[in-house]
Structures are given as structure tokens and as C-alpha cells.
């Protein structure tokens, strides 16, 4: 039933249609039956009235003065058997006719008549009864009963007459429905053909104008998907081209310098070549590491998020960063308070590492860098602030692009750090704000995470330290 729309539609329409046919048949049958019953009842009352008009009172008794032949004539019917009875003294005393005719369910007042169903010797009968006031004789009850043969026949005929046309109409409707649905679903079949005929490289939008409205929304959604897919493929290709280009430069250098080194007899020259080789190796390996981190940070496999405290994430690598800051004569400070969120600790460490790496790399010697974690306006945040050269307003969007470096930036970066940051933030439903610190040049990057209510287990102690370098 799931497999074919046409079948589904037909089933959906068929049930209600059958119900309608049944209800229609029932209603028209009841109406016709009612009318026919009334007509038969009226006819049954005729002999009752005829008999009543021949009743006479003789002072203490009532008599029926109809010759037997006339009574027989009243009883004649082509199909049914007809019985009659005349009862006197309030129905107690049989004056004429069959004894066992059932009495009317309710007492009748003179001049009143009633019709009712009853049984006579095990046979179903319809009875017409009338109470008659007889001059000089009191009240008599006249009853005429007839079997139901012609009525039953009529019932069948009526049923047949009302059901057959309705069933025929329903049948025709089902056939028309089946054909009509097929016609209606044609555009879908055409669309399927159109898509199936495409080459896998053809991701152009499917034309929407010539499609019916219901299909158009489907095509619209499909086109959106295609266009996103297109963009994703294009960006993937750009990324691969960039990565290849970035790798080629240090690798080419490596090769040249290694070859030169092999032929270099002088130890001093050899040393400087080996230094170059070491530098190029370092750059290549940094690039490869950044690429791998980015690949891990990209949306794909689901992350097993766990409660993490940003305070601890930063705290884990403090020693290394302090070491590096001291080496560059930078005043590195930590102001760490608990800030819980759901996340992947390894990726969050990469995020912090890239922000701190930038701050330490681009801030001049003697500068000042501060890392903060904590809760601000109900959100967990991580902040890295420096008083280095800052990032020009116009570059603030671009620096998050892959392989983008602000022109004339020194150092050996490959332009992936902030892309990694934004990718990891994205995976944690966090946002990255880039601003200038209050009152001065520099860079302030704040990553705001959805806050997880403080974990009772092992709260970390707030830390506020500065590794003030001794001036050299
Ligand atoms: N704290 C900062 N101060 C000044 N400029 C910055 C700072 N952080 C980033 N930038 C600028 O933004 C650019 C992009 O930074 P990003 O971290 O993405 O790349 P990178 O540092 O050049 O390379 P990578 O981090 O991959 O080694 C940098 O080249 C630099 O010009
Ligand atoms: Mg960087």
C-alpha cells in the first residue's frame, strides 16, 4: 500500500465511497418502503370499513349481515391469505371470523383504527383494526389481517431497485478515479524520467515552471538541495586546490634544499640548508596538522558531546602557553572561572590552541594577552584578548575563510586557524565574535557557548594569574 500513490489514493477514496453507496441505498430503500407500506395499509383498511358498515345492533347483541359470498369476495387476494374477525363486548366475544387474530396493542376508542405487525399460527401478518360504535349494540372491533408475501416481495424489489443503480455508479466512479489518478500523477512520472536521465555530474536546477503546483514545491526543495550540493562540491574543490598549492611550496623547497645539501661540501653551508629543511618540514607538518584538525571539525560524524568545563580545557595547557609567551616576552594572563557546556574536549582544546596561537604569534614582544572563561549573561564564554596589531574592520569576515591571511601578515601560518575555530564553534552551537578590546588596539575574540547548568561534581577553583615575563 505504501508503494503506489495511485493505490493509496484509490484505497482512501474507495472506503468512503462504499460507505456513501451503502448509506444512499439504505435511505432510498427506507423512503420507498415507507411509501409502499402506507399504500398497502390503506388498502387493508378497505375491507375493515366494508365489514364495519354491515354491523347491526339488536339490543343486546351485534350481528354481521354480510352473505358468506360477499365476505369471501373481501378476502380475495392474488398472493396473500386474508383473515378477519369481528369482536363484540370490548373484544371479548367473537361475533364472526377467525378466533385467533391478535388484538391491537393499544385499546382503540370508537372510530379509531390502527395497523400493527403480529403473528398468526406462526406466520407474520399485518393487521388493520378499527373500533366501531354499533347502534343498539355497543362497541365492536373489526380486524383484517393479511400475510406478508407481497409486501416481502416488494421489499426485495425496492432493495434491488435502489441498490443496483448506486452500485453501478460507484463502480463507474472507481474506474474513473483509477484512470483520473493515473492522469493526475503523470507529471510525477515525467519528473522521475527527467531526473533519471541526468548524468551524475549534472547538478543544474530542475525547471519548475512547467510543473503542476503540488510538484513544484517538491522540485523547489530538490533544487535547493542541488544548489547546496553544488556549493559544497565547489568549496570542496577549492579547498583541495588550495591545500595542494599550500603543500606544494614547502615540499618543493624541501626537495631543492635536500638536493643542494647532498652536494654541499662545506659544513657551514650545509648547516644553513639543513635549517631551511627543518623550517620547511615544520611548516609542512603544521599545515598537515591544521588540515587534519579541520577535517575532524567538519560536520560529519556525530559528536559524543559530554559536559565540559571551559576552565579545565584551558587549564590543561597553561604551562605550554606560558612557556611560549615567556619565550616571546609576552605578558600572558589567565582569568578562569567555571563555564560549563556540552562538548568534545579534544576539539575545544584545538579551538583554544588556535586562538592563543594567533594571539601569541601576532602580538609584538612586550605585548599582553589574556585568556578568560566564565559565564556572562547566562552563557558560557571563552575569550582571548591581546593588544597586538588587531585585525582591520574590513578583514574581520575574511579571516574566517580557509587559507585566508591578512595581507602582509608575518609568521608562518597557513590561514586555517580561524576557520578551524569557527568550524568547531559551529559544531558546539557556539558563536564567535571578533572585536577590538576596550580602549586600545588589539584583538578580542569571544566564543559564546550554550550554557550547561553548573555540574556539582568537582568545581574548579577560579584562577587569576599572570606570567609576567622578566624583561631581558
Ligand atoms: N590575534 C590576532 N591579531 C592580529 N591578527 C590576527 C590575529 N588572529 C588572526 N589574525 C589574522 O587573521 C589571519 C587568519 O588567522 P588564522 O589563524 O586563520 O590563520 P593563520 O594564523 O595565518 O594560520 P594558521 O593558524 O592556520 O597557522 C591571520 O593570518 C592574521 O592575519
Ligand atoms: Mg592562526
Coordinates of C-alpha atoms and ligand atoms in Angstrom, one line a residue:
X1 CA 0.0 0.0 0.0
X2 CA 3.0 2.3 0.6
X3 CA 4.4 1.6 -2.8
X4 CA 1.9 3.2 -5.1
X5 CA 0.4 6.6 -4.8
X6 CA -2.4 5.6 -7.1
X7 CA -3.2 2.6 -4.9
X8 CA -3.1 4.7 -1.8
X9 CA -5.4 7.3 -3.3
X10 CA -7.8 4.7 -4.6
X11 CA -8.0 2.9 -1.2
X12 CA -8.5 6.3 0.5
X13 CA -11.4 7.1 -1.8
X14 CA -12.9 3.6 -2.0
X15 CA -13.8 3.3 1.6
X16 CA -15.8 6.5 1.9
X17 CA -17.3 5.8 -1.5
X18 CA -18.6 2.4 -0.4
X19 CA -20.0 3.9 2.8
X20 CA -21.8 6.6 0.8
X21 CA -23.3 3.9 -1.5
X22 CA -24.4 1.9 1.5
X23 CA -25.9 5.0 3.2
X24 CA -27.6 6.1 -0.1
X25 CA -29.1 2.7 -0.8
X26 CA -30.4 2.5 2.8
X27 CA -32.0 5.9 2.7
X28 CA -33.7 5.5 -0.7
X29 CA -34.8 2.0 0.3
X30 CA -36.4 3.2 3.5
X31 CA -38.2 6.1 1.8
X32 CA -39.7 3.8 -0.9
X33 CA -40.6 1.1 1.7
X34 CA -42.4 3.6 3.8
X35 CA -44.5 4.9 0.9
X36 CA -45.4 1.3 -0.2
X37 CA -46.3 0.2 3.3
X38 CA -48.7 3.2 3.6
X39 CA -50.4 2.3 0.3
X40 CA -50.8 -1.4 1.4
X41 CA -52.1 -0.4 4.8
X42 CA -54.7 1.9 3.2
X43 CA -55.8 -1.0 1.0
X44 CA -56.0 -3.2 4.1
X45 CA -58.3 -0.7 5.7
X46 CA -60.9 -1.0 2.9
X47 CA -62.3 -4.5 3.9
X48 CA -62.3 -3.3 7.6
X49 CA -64.6 -0.4 6.7
X50 CA -66.7 -2.6 4.4
X51 CA -67.3 -5.1 7.3
X52 CA -67.9 -2.3 9.8
X53 CA -70.7 -0.8 7.6
X54 CA -72.6 -4.1 7.8
X55 CA -72.7 -4.4 11.6
X56 CA -76.1 -4.1 13.3
X57 CA -77.2 -4.0 16.9
X58 CA -80.2 -6.0 18.1
X59 CA -80.4 -4.5 21.6
X60 CA -78.2 -7.0 23.4
X61 CA -76.0 -8.3 20.5
X62 CA -74.2 -7.3 17.4
X63 CA -74.7 -9.1 14.1
X64 CA -72.8 -9.1 10.8
X65 CA -75.3 -9.1 7.9
X66 CA -73.0 -10.0 5.1
X67 CA -73.6 -13.1 3.0
X68 CA -70.6 -15.5 3.1
X69 CA -70.0 -14.9 -0.6
X70 CA -69.5 -11.2 -0.1
X71 CA -67.1 -12.0 2.8
X72 CA -65.2 -14.3 0.6
X73 CA -65.0 -11.6 -2.0
X74 CA -63.5 -9.2 0.6
X75 CA -60.9 -11.9 1.5
X76 CA -59.8 -12.5 -2.1
X77 CA -56.2 -11.6 -2.8
X78 CA -53.9 -13.0 -5.5
X79 CA -50.9 -13.7 -3.3
X80 CA -51.7 -13.3 0.4
X81 CA -54.1 -15.1 2.7
X82 CA -56.5 -12.7 4.4
X83 CA -58.2 -13.3 7.7
X84 CA -60.9 -11.3 9.5
X85 CA -62.6 -11.1 12.9
X86 CA -65.4 -9.1 14.4
X87 CA -65.3 -8.9 18.2
X88 CA -68.0 -7.5 20.5
X89 CA -68.2 -6.5 24.1
X90 CA -64.9 -4.7 24.1
X91 CA -63.1 -7.5 22.3
X92 CA -64.2 -10.4 24.5
X93 CA -66.8 -12.0 22.3
X94 CA -66.2 -13.3 18.8
X95 CA -69.1 -12.4 16.5
X96 CA -67.7 -13.6 13.2
X97 CA -64.5 -14.6 11.5
X98 CA -61.2 -16.2 12.8
X99 CA -60.9 -16.6 16.5
X100 CA -57.1 -16.2 17.0
X101 CA -56.4 -12.8 15.4
X102 CA -54.1 -10.9 17.7
X103 CA -55.7 -7.9 19.5
X104 CA -54.4 -4.4 18.8
X105 CA -51.6 -3.4 21.2
X106 CA -53.4 -0.3 22.5
X107 CA -57.1 0.0 23.3
X108 CA -59.0 1.7 20.5
X109 CA -61.7 4.3 21.0
X110 CA -64.7 4.2 18.8
X111 CA -63.9 5.5 15.3
X112 CA -60.1 4.9 15.7
X113 CA -58.1 2.5 13.7
X114 CA -54.6 1.0 14.0
X115 CA -52.1 -1.0 11.9
X116 CA -49.7 -3.5 13.5
X117 CA -47.5 -6.4 12.9
X118 CA -48.3 -9.7 14.6
X119 CA -48.1 -13.5 14.2
X120 CA -50.9 -15.8 13.3
X121 CA -50.2 -19.5 13.6
X122 CA -46.5 -18.9 13.3
X123 CA -46.9 -16.7 10.3
X124 CA -46.1 -13.0 10.2
X125 CA -49.1 -10.9 9.4
X126 CA -50.1 -7.2 9.1
X127 CA -53.3 -6.3 10.8
X128 CA -55.7 -3.4 10.4
X129 CA -58.1 -3.0 13.3
X130 CA -60.9 -0.5 13.9
X131 CA -63.3 0.1 16.8
X132 CA -66.9 0.7 15.6
X133 CA -69.8 2.1 17.6
X134 CA -72.8 0.0 16.6
X135 CA -76.3 1.4 17.1
X136 CA -78.1 -0.6 19.8
X137 CA -75.2 -2.9 20.3
X138 CA -72.2 -1.2 21.9
X139 CA -68.6 -1.2 20.5
X140 CA -67.3 -3.8 18.2
X141 CA -63.7 -4.3 17.0
X142 CA -63.2 -5.3 13.3
X143 CA -59.8 -6.8 12.4
X144 CA -58.5 -7.8 9.0
X145 CA -55.1 -9.5 8.8
X146 CA -53.0 -10.4 5.7
X147 CA -49.8 -12.4 5.3
X148 CA -46.7 -10.5 4.1
X149 CA -46.0 -12.3 0.9
X150 CA -46.5 -9.4 -1.5
X151 CA -45.0 -7.0 1.0
X152 CA -41.8 -9.1 1.3
X153 CA -41.6 -9.3 -2.5
X154 CA -41.9 -5.6 -2.7
X155 CA -39.2 -5.1 -0.1
X156 CA -36.8 -7.2 -2.2
X157 CA -37.8 -5.3 -5.4
X158 CA -37.3 -2.0 -3.8
X159 CA -34.0 -3.0 -2.3
X160 CA -32.8 -4.2 -5.7
X161 CA -34.1 -1.1 -7.5
X162 CA -32.2 1.2 -5.2
X163 CA -29.0 -0.8 -4.8
X164 CA -28.3 -1.7 -8.4
X165 CA -28.0 1.8 -9.8
X166 CA -25.9 3.0 -6.9
X167 CA -23.5 0.1 -7.1
X168 CA -23.2 0.7 -10.9
X169 CA -22.5 4.4 -10.3
X170 CA -19.9 3.5 -7.6
X171 CA -18.2 1.0 -9.9
X172 CA -18.0 3.6 -12.7
X173 CA -16.7 6.1 -10.2
X174 CA -13.9 3.7 -9.1
X175 CA -12.9 3.1 -12.7
X176 CA -12.9 6.8 -13.5
X177 CA -10.9 7.5 -10.3
X178 CA -8.3 4.9 -11.2
X179 CA -7.9 6.4 -14.6
X180 CA -8.1 10.0 -13.3
X181 CA -5.4 9.4 -10.7
X182 CA -3.2 7.9 -13.3
X183 CA -3.6 11.1 -15.4
X184 CA -3.1 13.3 -12.4
X185 CA 0.1 11.6 -11.4
X186 CA 1.6 11.8 -14.9
X187 CA 3.8 14.9 -14.1
X188 CA 5.4 12.9 -11.3
X189 CA 6.4 10.1 -13.7
X190 CA 7.7 12.7 -16.2
X191 CA 9.8 14.3 -13.4
X192 CA 11.2 10.9 -12.4
X193 CA 12.2 10.3 -16.0
X194 CA 13.8 13.8 -16.2
X195 CA 15.9 13.2 -13.1
X196 CA 16.8 9.6 -14.0
X197 CA 18.0 10.7 -17.4
X198 CA 20.6 13.1 -15.9
X199 CA 24.3 12.4 -15.7
X200 CA 25.6 12.3 -12.1
X201 CA 27.6 15.4 -12.8
X202 CA 24.6 17.4 -13.9
X203 CA 23.5 19.3 -10.8
X204 CA 21.7 22.0 -12.6
X205 CA 18.3 23.0 -11.1
X206 CA 15.3 21.1 -12.4
X207 CA 12.9 23.5 -14.3
X208 CA 9.9 24.4 -12.1
X209 CA 7.7 26.4 -14.3
X210 CA 6.2 23.6 -16.4
X211 CA 5.3 21.5 -13.2
X212 CA 2.0 21.5 -11.5
X213 CA 1.8 23.4 -8.2
X214 CA 1.9 20.3 -6.0
X215 CA 5.0 19.0 -7.7
X216 CA 6.6 22.4 -7.9
X217 CA 7.2 22.6 -4.1
X218 CA 8.9 19.2 -4.3
X219 CA 11.1 20.3 -7.2
X220 CA 11.8 23.5 -5.3
X221 CA 13.1 21.6 -2.3
X222 CA 15.1 19.3 -4.6
X223 CA 16.6 22.3 -6.3
X224 CA 17.6 23.8 -3.0
X225 CA 19.3 20.6 -2.2
X226 CA 21.1 20.6 -5.5
X227 CA 22.3 24.1 -5.2
X228 CA 23.6 23.4 -1.7
X229 CA 25.3 20.3 -3.0
X230 CA 26.8 22.3 -5.8
X231 CA 28.1 24.9 -3.5
X232 CA 29.5 22.2 -1.2
X233 CA 31.3 20.5 -4.1
X234 CA 32.7 23.7 -5.4
X235 CA 34.0 24.7 -2.0
X236 CA 35.5 21.2 -1.5
X237 CA 37.3 21.5 -4.8
X238 CA 38.6 25.0 -4.0
X239 CA 39.7 23.6 -0.7
X240 CA 41.6 20.7 -2.2
X241 CA 43.2 23.0 -4.8
X242 CA 44.3 25.4 -2.0
X243 CA 45.6 22.6 0.2
X244 CA 47.5 21.1 -2.7
X245 CA 49.0 24.5 -3.5
X246 CA 50.0 25.2 0.1
X247 CA 51.6 21.8 0.4
X248 CA 53.5 22.2 -2.9
X249 CA 55.5 25.2 -1.8
X250 CA 57.2 23.8 1.3
X251 CA 57.6 20.4 -0.4
X252 CA 59.3 21.9 -3.4
X253 CA 61.6 23.8 -1.1
X254 CA 62.3 20.6 0.8
X255 CA 63.3 18.8 -2.3
X256 CA 65.5 21.6 -3.7
X257 CA 67.3 22.2 -0.4
X258 CA 67.8 18.4 0.3
X259 CA 69.3 18.1 -3.1
X260 CA 71.6 21.1 -2.6
X261 CA 72.6 19.7 0.8
X262 CA 73.6 16.4 -0.7
X263 CA 76.1 18.2 -3.0
X264 CA 77.3 20.8 -0.4
X265 CA 80.8 20.1 0.8
X266 CA 81.0 23.0 3.3
X267 CA 79.7 22.3 6.7
X268 CA 78.6 25.8 7.4
X269 CA 76.5 26.0 4.2
X270 CA 75.2 22.5 4.9
X271 CA 74.0 23.7 8.3
X272 CA 72.1 26.6 6.9
X273 CA 70.5 24.3 4.3
X274 CA 69.5 21.8 7.0
X275 CA 68.0 24.7 8.9
X276 CA 65.9 25.6 5.9
X277 CA 64.9 22.0 5.6
X278 CA 63.9 21.9 9.2
X279 CA 61.8 25.0 8.8
X280 CA 60.0 23.6 5.7
X281 CA 59.4 20.3 7.4
X282 CA 57.9 22.2 10.3
X283 CA 55.6 24.2 8.0
X284 CA 54.5 21.2 6.2
X285 CA 53.7 19.3 9.3
X286 CA 51.9 22.3 10.8
X287 CA 49.8 22.5 7.6
X288 CA 49.0 18.8 7.7
X289 CA 48.0 19.1 11.3
X290 CA 45.8 22.0 10.6
X291 CA 44.2 20.1 7.7
X292 CA 43.6 17.1 9.8
X293 CA 42.0 19.2 12.6
X294 CA 39.8 20.9 10.1
X295 CA 38.7 17.5 8.7
X296 CA 37.9 16.4 12.2
X297 CA 36.0 19.6 13.0
X298 CA 33.9 19.5 9.9
X299 CA 30.3 18.4 10.2
X300 CA 30.0 14.7 9.6
X301 CA 30.1 12.0 12.1
X302 CA 28.1 12.8 15.2
X303 CA 30.0 14.2 18.2
X304 CA 29.6 12.4 21.5
X305 CA 29.0 15.6 23.4
X306 CA 29.8 15.5 27.1
X307 CA 29.7 18.1 29.9
X308 CA 32.9 20.1 29.8
X309 CA 34.2 22.9 31.8
X310 CA 36.0 25.5 29.6
X311 CA 38.0 26.5 32.6
X312 CA 39.6 23.0 32.7
X313 CA 40.0 22.9 28.9
X314 CA 42.2 26.0 29.1
X315 CA 43.8 25.0 32.3
X316 CA 45.2 21.8 30.9
X317 CA 47.7 23.5 28.5
X318 CA 48.6 26.6 30.6
X319 CA 52.2 25.5 31.2
X320 CA 53.0 25.2 27.5
X321 CA 51.4 28.6 26.7
X322 CA 53.2 30.3 29.5
X323 CA 56.5 28.8 28.2
X324 CA 55.8 30.1 24.7
X325 CA 54.7 33.6 26.0
X326 CA 57.9 33.9 28.1
X327 CA 59.9 33.0 25.0
X328 CA 58.4 35.9 23.2
X329 CA 58.4 38.2 26.2
X330 CA 54.6 38.5 26.2
X331 CA 52.6 39.1 29.4
X332 CA 50.2 36.1 29.4
X333 CA 47.3 36.2 31.9
X334 CA 44.5 33.8 32.8
X335 CA 41.3 34.7 34.4
X336 CA 39.4 31.4 34.6
X337 CA 36.0 30.8 36.1
X338 CA 33.8 27.7 35.7
X339 CA 31.9 27.7 32.4
X340 CA 30.1 24.5 31.6
X341 CA 28.9 23.5 28.2
X342 CA 28.3 20.3 26.2
X343 CA 31.2 19.5 24.0
X344 CA 34.1 17.4 22.7
X345 CA 37.2 18.2 24.8
X346 CA 39.7 17.5 22.1
X347 CA 38.1 19.8 19.6
X348 CA 37.7 22.5 22.2
X349 CA 41.4 22.3 23.0
X350 CA 42.1 22.8 19.3
X351 CA 39.9 25.8 19.4
X352 CA 41.7 27.4 22.3
X353 CA 45.1 26.4 20.9
X354 CA 44.3 28.2 17.6
X355 CA 43.1 31.4 19.3
X356 CA 46.1 31.5 21.7
X357 CA 48.5 30.7 18.9
X358 CA 47.2 33.7 16.9
X359 CA 47.4 36.0 19.9
X360 CA 51.0 34.9 20.7
X361 CA 52.1 34.9 17.1
X362 CA 50.7 38.3 16.0
X363 CA 51.2 40.3 19.2
X364 CA 54.5 42.1 19.4
X365 CA 57.1 41.3 22.0
X366 CA 56.3 43.0 25.3
X367 CA 52.6 42.8 24.5
X368 CA 49.9 41.5 26.7
X369 CA 47.5 38.5 26.2
X370 CA 44.6 37.5 28.4
X371 CA 42.5 34.3 28.4
X372 CA 39.2 34.4 30.2
X373 CA 36.5 31.8 30.8
X374 CA 33.2 32.3 32.7
X375 CA 29.5 32.9 32.5
X376 CA 28.2 36.2 31.0
X377 CA 24.5 36.9 30.7
X378 CA 23.7 33.3 31.2
X379 CA 26.0 32.0 28.6
X380 CA 29.4 30.2 28.9
X381 CA 32.1 32.1 27.1
X382 CA 35.8 31.9 26.3
X383 CA 37.7 35.0 25.5
X384 CA 41.2 35.7 24.2
X385 CA 42.3 39.3 24.2
X386 CA 45.6 40.8 23.0
X387 CA 46.9 44.3 22.5
X388 CA 48.7 43.4 19.3
X389 CA 48.1 45.0 15.8
X390 CA 44.4 43.9 15.7
X391 CA 42.5 42.8 12.6
X392 CA 41.3 45.6 10.4
X393 CA 37.5 46.1 10.2
X394 CA 37.4 45.1 6.6
X395 CA 39.2 41.8 7.1
X396 CA 37.1 40.6 10.0
X397 CA 34.8 38.4 7.9
X398 CA 37.5 37.2 5.6
X399 CA 39.9 35.9 8.3
X400 CA 37.5 33.1 9.0
X401 CA 37.8 31.9 5.4
X402 CA 40.0 28.9 4.7
X403 CA 43.6 29.8 3.7
X404 CA 43.0 33.5 4.1
X405 CA 45.6 35.5 5.8
X406 CA 45.6 39.3 6.2
X407 CA 48.0 40.6 3.5
X408 CA 51.4 41.3 4.9
X409 CA 51.0 39.2 7.9
X410 CA 54.3 37.8 9.1
X411 CA 54.9 34.4 10.6
X412 CA 54.3 31.0 9.1
X413 CA 50.6 30.4 9.4
X414 CA 48.7 28.8 6.6
X415 CA 45.4 30.7 7.2
X416 CA 43.4 27.8 8.6
X417 CA 43.4 28.6 12.3
X418 CA 40.3 30.8 12.5
X419 CA 38.4 28.5 10.0
X420 CA 39.1 25.7 12.5
X421 CA 37.8 27.9 15.3
X422 CA 34.6 28.8 13.5
X423 CA 34.0 25.2 12.4
X424 CA 34.5 23.8 16.0
X425 CA 32.3 26.6 17.4
X426 CA 29.6 25.7 14.8
X427 CA 29.7 22.1 16.0
X428 CA 29.1 23.3 19.5
X429 CA 26.3 25.7 18.6
X430 CA 28.6 28.4 19.7
X431 CA 29.1 31.8 18.0
X432 CA 32.4 33.6 17.5
X433 CA 32.5 37.4 18.0
X434 CA 35.5 39.3 16.8
X435 CA 36.1 42.8 18.2
X436 CA 38.7 45.3 19.4
X437 CA 39.4 45.4 23.1
X438 CA 38.2 48.4 25.0
X439 CA 40.5 51.3 25.0
X440 CA 43.2 50.4 22.6
X441 CA 44.4 48.4 19.7
X442 CA 44.4 44.7 19.6
X443 CA 42.1 41.7 19.1
X444 CA 39.3 40.4 21.2
X445 CA 37.8 37.1 20.2
X446 CA 35.0 35.7 22.2
X447 CA 33.4 32.3 21.7
X448 CA 29.9 32.1 23.3
X449 CA 28.6 28.6 24.1
X450 CA 25.2 27.5 25.2
X451 CA 25.5 27.2 29.0
X452 CA 25.1 23.9 30.8
X453 CA 23.9 24.3 34.4
X454 CA 27.0 24.1 36.7
X455 CA 28.0 20.5 37.4
X456 CA 28.0 19.6 41.0
X457 CA 31.0 17.3 40.5
X458 CA 34.4 18.8 41.1
X459 CA 34.0 22.5 40.6
X460 CA 37.4 24.0 39.5
X461 CA 38.8 26.8 41.6
X462 CA 38.8 30.2 40.0
X463 CA 42.3 31.1 38.6
X464 CA 43.7 34.5 38.1
X465 CA 47.4 34.5 37.3
X466 CA 49.8 36.4 35.1
X467 CA 53.0 35.0 33.9
X468 CA 54.8 38.3 33.9
X469 CA 58.0 38.0 31.9
X470 CA 61.2 39.3 33.3
X471 CA 62.5 41.9 30.9
X472 CA 65.6 40.8 29.1
Ligands
LIG1 N1 45.2 37.9 17.4 C1 45.4 38.4 16.1 N2 46.0 39.6 15.9 C2 46.2 40.0 14.7 N3 45.8 39.4 13.6 C3 45.3 38.2 13.7 C4 45.0 37.6 15.0 N4 44.4 36.4 14.8 C5 44.3 36.3 13.4 N5 44.8 37.3 12.8 C6 44.9 37.5 11.3 O1 43.9 36.6 10.7 C7 44.6 35.8 9.8 C8 43.9 34.4 9.8 O2 44.2 33.7 11.0 P1 44.3 32.2 11.0 O3 44.6 31.7 12.4 O4 43.0 31.7 10.4 O5 45.4 31.8 10.1 P2 47.0 31.8 10.4 O6 47.2 32.1 11.7 O7 47.6 32.7 9.3 O8 47.4 30.3 10.0 P3 47.2 29.0 11.0 O9 46.5 29.5 12.2 O10 46.5 28.1 10.1 O11 48.6 28.6 11.2 C9 46.0 35.7 10.2 O12 46.8 35.5 9.1 C10 46.2 37.1 10.7 O13 46.5 38.0 9.7
LIG2 MG1 46.4 31.1 13.3

